[in-house]
Coordinates of C-alpha atoms in Angstrom, one line a residue:
M1 CA -10.0 -20.5 -7.2
S2 CA -7.2 -17.9 -6.5
A3 CA -4.0 -18.0 -8.2
S4 CA -1.0 -19.1 -6.0
T5 CA 2.0 -16.6 -5.8
L6 CA 5.3 -16.6 -4.1
V7 CA 6.0 -14.1 -1.3
V8 CA 8.8 -13.8 1.3
Y9 CA 8.0 -12.9 4.9
V10 CA 10.8 -10.9 6.5
L11 CA 10.5 -11.3 10.4
E12 CA 12.3 -9.6 13.0
A13 CA 12.3 -11.8 16.0
D14 CA 14.0 -12.5 19.4
D15 CA 16.8 -15.1 19.3
R16 CA 15.0 -17.6 21.6
A17 CA 14.7 -21.2 21.7
G18 CA 11.5 -22.3 20.0
V19 CA 11.0 -19.3 17.7
M20 CA 11.8 -21.2 14.5
H21 CA 9.6 -24.1 15.7
A22 CA 6.6 -21.6 16.3
I23 CA 7.1 -20.2 12.8
A24 CA 7.2 -23.6 11.1
A25 CA 4.2 -24.6 13.1
V26 CA 2.1 -21.7 11.7
F27 CA 2.4 -23.5 8.3
A28 CA 2.3 -27.0 9.5
H29 CA -0.9 -26.6 11.5
R30 CA -2.6 -25.3 8.5
G31 CA -1.3 -27.9 6.0
L32 CA 0.8 -25.5 4.2
S33 CA 4.4 -25.8 3.1
M34 CA 7.2 -23.2 3.2
R35 CA 9.5 -23.1 0.3
S36 CA 12.4 -22.0 2.6
L37 CA 13.2 -20.8 5.9
L38 CA 16.4 -18.9 6.6
A39 CA 17.7 -17.1 9.8
D40 CA 20.3 -14.6 10.4
T41 CA 20.8 -14.7 14.1
G42 CA 23.9 -12.5 13.9
R43 CA 21.6 -9.5 13.9
K44 CA 19.8 -8.1 16.9
P45 CA 16.9 -8.8 16.5
S46 CA 17.3 -11.8 14.5
R47 CA 16.0 -11.7 10.9
I48 CA 14.1 -14.7 9.5
L49 CA 13.0 -15.1 5.9
V50 CA 10.2 -17.4 5.0
S51 CA 9.3 -18.0 1.4
F52 CA 5.7 -19.2 0.7
D53 CA 3.8 -20.0 -2.4
G54 CA 0.1 -19.6 -1.7
T55 CA -3.2 -17.8 -2.5
E56 CA -3.7 -14.2 -1.4
R57 CA -6.1 -15.4 1.3
Q58 CA -3.5 -17.9 2.5
Q59 CA -0.9 -15.2 2.5
K60 CA -2.8 -12.9 4.6
L61 CA -3.8 -15.5 7.1
V62 CA -0.2 -16.5 7.5
Q63 CA 0.9 -13.0 7.8
Q64 CA -1.8 -12.3 10.6
V65 CA -0.7 -15.4 12.6
L66 CA 3.1 -14.7 12.3
T67 CA 2.5 -11.2 13.5
R68 CA 0.8 -12.5 16.7
L69 CA 3.6 -14.8 17.6
H70 CA 5.0 -13.9 21.0
H71 CA 8.7 -13.4 20.1
V72 CA 8.1 -11.8 16.7
Q73 CA 8.6 -8.0 16.7
S74 CA 7.6 -7.3 13.1
V75 CA 6.6 -8.9 9.8
R76 CA 7.1 -7.5 6.3
V77 CA 5.8 -9.1 3.1
L78 CA 8.0 -8.9 0.0
R79 CA 6.7 -9.7 -3.5
T80 CA 9.3 -11.5 -5.8
D81 CA 9.7 -8.3 -7.9
S82 CA 10.7 -6.2 -4.7
P83 CA 14.0 -4.5 -5.2
E84 CA 14.7 -5.2 -1.5
L85 CA 14.8 -9.0 -2.1
R86 CA 18.0 -10.3 -3.3
A87 CA 19.1 -13.8 -4.2
I88 CA 22.2 -15.9 -4.6
A89 CA 22.4 -19.3 -6.4
V90 CA 25.5 -21.4 -6.4
G91 CA 25.8 -24.4 -8.8
R92 CA 27.9 -26.7 -10.8
M93 CA 28.1 -25.7 -14.5
C94 CA 27.6 -28.5 -16.9
G95 CA 28.5 -26.5 -20.0
P96 CA 29.5 -23.0 -21.1
L97 CA 27.8 -20.2 -19.2
P98 CA 25.8 -18.0 -21.6
Q99 CA 25.2 -14.3 -21.3
L100 CA 22.5 -13.7 -18.6
A101 CA 20.5 -10.5 -18.5
E102 CA 20.3 -8.7 -15.0
V103 CA 22.3 -11.3 -13.1
I104 CA 25.9 -11.1 -11.9
A105 CA 27.8 -14.4 -12.7
Q106 CA 31.0 -15.2 -11.1
T107 CA 32.8 -18.5 -12.0
Q108 CA 35.6 -20.5 -10.6
G109 CA 36.4 -23.8 -12.2
D110 CA 33.0 -25.5 -12.8
A111 CA 31.4 -23.5 -10.0
V112 CA 29.1 -20.7 -10.8
M113 CA 27.6 -18.1 -8.3
L114 CA 24.6 -15.9 -9.6
S115 CA 23.5 -13.0 -7.7
G116 CA 21.0 -10.1 -8.2
R117 CA 17.3 -9.4 -7.7
Y118 CA 15.4 -12.6 -6.7
R119 CA 13.2 -12.7 -9.7
D120 CA 16.1 -12.4 -12.0
V121 CA 18.2 -15.1 -10.4
E122 CA 15.3 -17.5 -10.3
A123 CA 14.7 -16.9 -14.0
A124 CA 18.4 -17.4 -14.8
V125 CA 18.6 -20.7 -12.9
S126 CA 15.4 -22.0 -14.6
E127 CA 16.8 -21.1 -18.0
L128 CA 20.1 -22.9 -17.2
E129 CA 18.4 -25.9 -15.8
S130 CA 16.1 -26.3 -18.7
R131 CA 19.2 -26.2 -20.9
G132 CA 20.9 -28.7 -18.8
L133 CA 23.7 -26.2 -18.2
I134 CA 23.6 -26.2 -14.3
A135 CA 23.2 -28.7 -11.6
E136 CA 23.3 -29.1 -7.8
V137 CA 21.9 -25.6 -7.3
A138 CA 21.7 -24.2 -3.7
R139 CA 19.9 -21.0 -3.2
S140 CA 19.8 -18.2 -0.5
L141 CA 17.8 -15.1 0.0
V142 CA 18.7 -11.7 1.4
A143 CA 16.1 -8.9 2.2
L144 CA 17.6 -5.4 2.4

């Protein structure tokens, strides 16, 4: 059985009713789950980011189907180590913030915002969670 890996699909799409539903349906009709679905409709065309953890075969199938959707103009696939893929995580600190490699940390009171490359931010959040130093984490993705 193939190993599962995380990828992020970056879609350029028309800002039309039903586009997000059609994208979600690509996954739902195949019994697959998205990790996240984010839309930036302030851009023209809109940019939609979909993170998905699946096998290489599943990833290729999803990419092919997304590419064929009527209001989708383009689809790029980014791996988690892509320099174009950036992340932000905001959480509540439950202790002192240790030094974190490769991540920018900004604090205000007990709130912390971590930013940097996707893989680095995820590693930092995992480390902080395993040590019980962060809670109530919200994440966002940006593709350059």
